[in-house]
């Protein structure tokens, strides 16, 4: 097996990671099962729910459909990389205050999608928000409070 | 808005908007779900599923699979023959197939191996010899004696699992003298919960003779009991832990066979075993809403006074009984509110088929019958030229009344719900007045606030118990087996305790569900948690408050009855400057015997008639709803979109407005899913769409603007006046939109989901009959 | 779910890619964004032992209004300045592919070459095994139209119709060098859901080229599906025309999501050249398209509905295009 592995170096939430992975290793599996950062959720494994969203060089992608070696030389941000110790990111605070979490399983994906959205569009209109989150599935909230939370986070932004 | 929505709350926390206590953990990815738990040395558990819809097993050969390096155990059904099921009267499941397989996806064998590829290789090496049997994919073919019934326990050699026959009053006489009658023949595809967290269980048998099971479950107690019954281990040697759960909606409320198989694999190997289902396996596990055919006839006087319902329903059970006996009753008896109906006849039949099992799903048993009734009432109102609101006002059950089948109705603010949405939606200027293609419709709701009939327990045992402990740290630990699956019950429990004790919410720590320390609550189903846990938590907190007040009385030298509990302080009512803070009172109270403890419990009062099945549908309270929906229809394509929903709901006093709104918004989304496109799509017995791509959960762009109107008044028995808000909010949205579609394009849809092609067919029929609608 | 082991090749030039493709012809798939390939691999659909990753091949990248590199992502195309004014139909189409998360990695080439889809094909190995497999993977019969000759899987890309009506060309590299053909000719009209591309083994898509005339066309693309995101097209209609007063001038029309290949209807649009716009002619065209297409029962919406909607969407796509002129 070892001859099949490929060295991969990337930044994970600001810290360097070096691994040797077989080519078929999926980024989600590397993050969850090997590195054991479990905030990134496995909802469907087929790109149809968005629970496994991570930021790859700041862009939200589906980690269940990304080969780990694609992270080589890049920066990967998972939900654990959002916010500061003792201080939630404004998107996270807004999700808490608005009750945008229910079961919470889709929440990390939504938060990452929203963080990336607000970096690109600090003051998005509702339609832009709805389009941006249209790859993340939520079964609990009807999206209403998620949209509200993103609007509130945008209002809080300078 | 009614005064109730505008009035302030007399409580410090309750009645406000309380963010979920676990919110900060969920937004940071730190909330721990079952699959996030890592036990050292864990093996991977996988199951072999039946590719046959119905077959007799002649033999299973696991020799080769067992000898594969890396395989630790291979289990088959004969070694675990004890039948089980969520209802004690219908134990018809086994952990793994014994003798027969009954649907494509049925579990035949379980393997534990060092990794997933090895486990899958082992599964492929299991040889099974079967004799295929005739398969039943249509419940109507199983209504009479059949040569090879799916279960031996079917009624008179048929596939009927349960038949309910009820008759109150004289329905035939009522129809004979009726001024108007309508008939709705509803057809409903099955739908499934599709929670985002897949099913997952970890089991760990340890050398001390104990078995610990972590599972994504909403009924830890039934899982606990079933593990005991099937595996033959005393309950006190089994420990069930419920980590954070990523949604349930009823789909995690049966004890499920994989939870047992995972435990059996751990017992067989002595190692922890994790079984995580992929999405397709979650679809096969199903237990979703029953595919339903109902035939509902309604009779009324010429002035719109309801005379009778006559209902005949067939629900499709799939392979197992699950909650089906209850579902069969509910599909009739939950028609009994929110209106007075003096004559009622019901025949309900639940039929096994060779498909994934149906079970309990949010608004269990109440959704499809409610659709037929509310669409029927819309037709009746039109026939009698009565406004749909007036028709419902005329027939609304009053507070403190009894239905013909002896449901005890206590609080109801149904009329207030009607008034609120009638006004807020601008009904008078819109109904039948919007241009062709736009429409507005009314649908109402009624649901149980906790089943009075607990499963497994004699009525003498409490349905919920809550324990509190307060110690020198000034924190209050709350223990209870109630299962927060995202609905906010932990937050509510903490808020009730904090409210009664007068302390800050942050002092209250809700402990993870762990059967070793959590007193029993029956779990999150039948919309029972707020009502039952709420009362138990309140009583537990009141018990602790008494201890604190007595300690304060001793400290302050005033009698306890002259003291009052305020924020973080106990003081003399007429001399507020004399008092002691919470910690002072707590420390004094602990001098007598250390940490304070308190326990509270809830049992629902006796109720219901004495006839067969009388307890089905009885509840200590009921929720009520009136929803108005506005839709836009594209008459050329049949594509439609609900644009606005006004949702008035009577949950008594809303204790956490944030959570109640969340339940209503989420219910509307789930109900719209069933109405607009979700469907367990079968060809024969084969599920065609076991994926989140092909099972069409609505996306944000499909959601209407929602205005929530909470108009309830205090329920006499609910905790602080509260009733349920988790399931009742779902039922009204489907008929509200269907009736709005009628208002828009003049088409009645009795088949759900209402897909664009179905609506377009209706438009075609109307046009070809030369019946233009609203100046079309 | 895991991926079975495969051998990964990561060529760094087009020449190297072509050479690898020749070496492993029949045993390799190309890997670009992976959003189509990897779910299929997780479901064990026609696994190949070799994957040739295209992410390090500079010749395949790049994005301009004249040339879309095969490995340019749909997200980059969607955001590309000037796309909507130059090619409004392409902008319509790219924004409606799957979801933003998919578009972030999915590529132009991947969407043009997206695997055909079918209820009986896009299923797990377990599911397909329980039915005895199908023509398109591991089996020898079709369950949509029961027979053993032809696969009815449906072409489900959004970009192809929108690019075909602009006379886009594709640049194809292979053992015999680089060639350019009209995009329409990439799809094998005599093939089926399996034999769907008219190219030789070992060839690969390098780029899409937009002719200079393409910007003179007004265009639109309309997509039918149940949900506004995630879903593949149940029908996609692209139109383009040069507008000359009130005359039909060089109207082009292409339809996807109904059959095994995206189909241009020149035989129906050509006779309209030079005629005046009229509701009557428009209806005739819509009816003719609706009559010509042959959807089958292998997606979520019923085939008769999709067929009928083809006519409605043709009219609406043309309306939308015309409104863009005014």
Tab-separated table of N, CA and C in Angstrom, chain C residues 249-295:
chain	number	residue	atom	x	y	z
C	249	UNK	N	-34.119	35.516	-37.896
C	249	UNK	CA	-32.839	35.485	-38.595
C	249	UNK	C	-31.933	34.477	-37.911
C	250	UNK	N	-31.758	33.365	-38.589
C	250	UNK	CA	-30.834	32.354	-38.106
C	250	UNK	C	-31.167	31.892	-36.692
C	251	UNK	N	-32.391	31.487	-36.521
C	251	UNK	CA	-32.784	30.934	-35.222
C	251	UNK	C	-32.179	29.545	-35.056
C	252	UNK	N	-31.594	29.331	-33.882
C	252	UNK	CA	-31.102	27.975	-33.570
C	252	UNK	C	-31.776	27.508	-32.287
C	253	UNK	N	-31.957	26.225	-32.212
C	253	UNK	CA	-32.670	25.675	-31.080
C	253	UNK	C	-32.069	24.312	-30.728
C	254	UNK	N	-31.817	24.088	-29.453
C	254	UNK	CA	-31.292	22.784	-29.037
C	254	UNK	C	-31.971	22.375	-27.741
C	255	UNK	N	-32.137	21.082	-27.592
C	255	UNK	CA	-32.862	20.548	-26.449
C	255	UNK	C	-32.025	19.471	-25.786
C	256	UNK	N	-31.957	19.529	-24.453
C	256	UNK	CA	-31.263	18.489	-23.689
C	256	UNK	C	-32.193	17.932	-22.627
C	257	UNK	N	-31.718	16.891	-21.977
C	257	UNK	CA	-32.471	16.326	-20.853
C	257	UNK	C	-33.607	15.415	-21.254
C	258	UNK	N	-33.733	15.123	-22.528
C	258	UNK	CA	-34.849	14.284	-22.966
C	258	UNK	C	-34.397	12.980	-23.608
C	259	UNK	N	-33.246	13.020	-24.251
C	259	UNK	CA	-32.808	11.862	-25.018
C	259	UNK	C	-31.342	11.595	-24.695
C	260	UNK	N	-30.726	10.707	-25.404
C	260	UNK	CA	-29.359	10.319	-25.061
C	260	UNK	C	-28.301	11.328	-25.484
C	261	UNK	N	-28.717	12.299	-26.289
C	261	UNK	CA	-27.752	13.323	-26.682
C	261	UNK	C	-28.493	14.654	-26.791
C	262	UNK	N	-27.799	15.769	-26.615
C	262	UNK	CA	-28.445	17.069	-26.794
C	262	UNK	C	-28.651	17.291	-28.288
C	263	UNK	N	-29.817	17.772	-28.641
C	263	UNK	CA	-30.213	17.699	-30.039
C	263	UNK	C	-30.529	19.085	-30.576
C	264	UNK	N	-29.926	19.414	-31.684
C	264	UNK	CA	-30.208	20.674	-32.364
C	264	UNK	C	-31.259	20.430	-33.426
C	265	UNK	N	-32.158	21.373	-33.580
C	265	UNK	CA	-33.283	21.177	-34.494
C	265	UNK	C	-33.188	22.076	-35.717
C	266	UNK	N	-32.068	22.000	-36.421
C	266	UNK	CA	-31.896	22.844	-37.600
C	266	UNK	C	-32.971	22.590	-38.646
C	267	UNK	N	-33.408	21.320	-38.728
C	267	UNK	CA	-34.397	20.997	-39.763
C	267	UNK	C	-35.720	21.722	-39.494
C	268	UNK	N	-35.959	22.097	-38.232
C	268	UNK	CA	-37.193	22.825	-37.929
C	268	UNK	C	-36.996	24.339	-37.958
C	269	UNK	N	-35.793	24.781	-37.657
C	269	UNK	CA	-35.581	26.230	-37.603
C	269	UNK	C	-35.169	26.809	-38.950
C	270	UNK	N	-34.479	26.032	-39.752
C	270	UNK	CA	-33.972	26.566	-41.026
C	270	UNK	C	-35.088	27.127	-41.913
C	271	UNK	N	-36.224	26.426	-42.035
C	271	UNK	CA	-37.277	26.959	-42.918
C	271	UNK	C	-37.833	28.296	-42.455
C	272	UNK	N	-37.521	28.690	-41.223
C	272	UNK	CA	-38.067	29.955	-40.722
C	272	UNK	C	-37.215	31.147	-41.121
C	273	UNK	N	-36.055	30.895	-41.713
C	273	UNK	CA	-35.128	31.980	-42.001
C	273	UNK	C	-35.809	33.047	-42.851
C	274	UNK	N	-35.693	34.249	-42.389
C	274	UNK	CA	-36.232	35.365	-43.149
C	274	UNK	C	-37.716	35.613	-42.938
C	275	UNK	N	-38.387	34.704	-42.269
C	275	UNK	CA	-39.820	34.934	-42.048
C	275	UNK	C	-40.025	35.938	-40.914
C	276	UNK	N	-41.256	36.471	-40.883
C	276	UNK	CA	-41.587	37.381	-39.799
C	276	UNK	C	-41.958	36.586	-38.547
C	277	UNK	N	-41.616	37.183	-37.419
C	277	UNK	CA	-42.078	36.604	-36.153
C	277	UNK	C	-43.584	36.545	-36.181
C	278	UNK	N	-44.150	35.455	-35.788
C	278	UNK	CA	-45.599	35.431	-35.583
C	278	UNK	C	-45.901	34.374	-34.535
C	279	UNK	N	-46.935	34.634	-33.790
C	279	UNK	CA	-47.356	33.679	-32.780
C	279	UNK	C	-47.656	32.332	-33.424
C	280	UNK	N	-48.226	32.406	-34.595
C	280	UNK	CA	-48.621	31.193	-35.289
C	280	UNK	C	-47.396	30.327	-35.622
C	281	UNK	N	-46.362	30.963	-36.193
C	281	UNK	CA	-45.151	30.212	-36.554
C	281	UNK	C	-44.448	29.684	-35.312
C	282	UNK	N	-44.511	30.485	-34.275
C	282	UNK	CA	-43.885	30.084	-33.027
C	282	UNK	C	-44.580	28.841	-32.468
C	283	UNK	N	-45.889	28.857	-32.528
C	283	UNK	CA	-46.647	27.700	-32.034
C	283	UNK	C	-46.344	26.470	-32.869
C	284	UNK	N	-46.245	26.679	-34.154
C	284	UNK	CA	-45.943	25.526	-35.023
C	284	UNK	C	-44.587	24.928	-34.687
C	285	UNK	N	-43.638	25.818	-34.464
C	285	UNK	CA	-42.292	25.343	-34.118
C	285	UNK	C	-42.324	24.571	-32.804
C	286	UNK	N	-43.001	25.151	-31.823
C	286	UNK	CA	-43.074	24.498	-30.518
C	286	UNK	C	-43.728	23.128	-30.636
C	287	UNK	N	-44.788	23.063	-31.390
C	287	UNK	CA	-45.492	21.792	-31.568
C	287	UNK	C	-44.606	20.775	-32.273
C	288	UNK	N	-43.858	21.264	-33.248
C	288	UNK	CA	-43.003	20.342	-33.995
C	288	UNK	C	-41.896	19.772	-33.103
C	289	UNK	N	-41.328	20.628	-32.240
C	289	UNK	CA	-40.275	20.135	-31.338
C	289	UNK	C	-40.871	19.123	-30.372
C	290	UNK	N	-42.020	19.483	-29.831
C	290	UNK	CA	-42.666	18.592	-28.882
C	290	UNK	C	-42.969	17.237	-29.523
C	291	UNK	N	-43.371	17.281	-30.791
C	291	UNK	CA	-43.688	16.023	-31.478
C	291	UNK	C	-42.436	15.210	-31.783
C	292	UNK	N	-41.325	15.915	-31.944
C	292	UNK	CA	-40.110	15.217	-32.388
C	292	UNK	C	-39.375	14.515	-31.249
C	293	UNK	N	-39.472	15.045	-30.051
C	293	UNK	CA	-38.647	14.483	-28.970
C	293	UNK	C	-39.259	13.211	-28.411
C	294	UNK	N	-38.402	12.363	-27.885
C	294	UNK	CA	-38.821	11.046	-27.433
C	294	UNK	C	-38.295	10.747	-26.018
C	295	UNK	N	-38.794	11.459	-25.015
C	295	UNK	CA	-38.351	11.125	-23.661
C	295	UNK	C	-38.900	9.767	-23.224
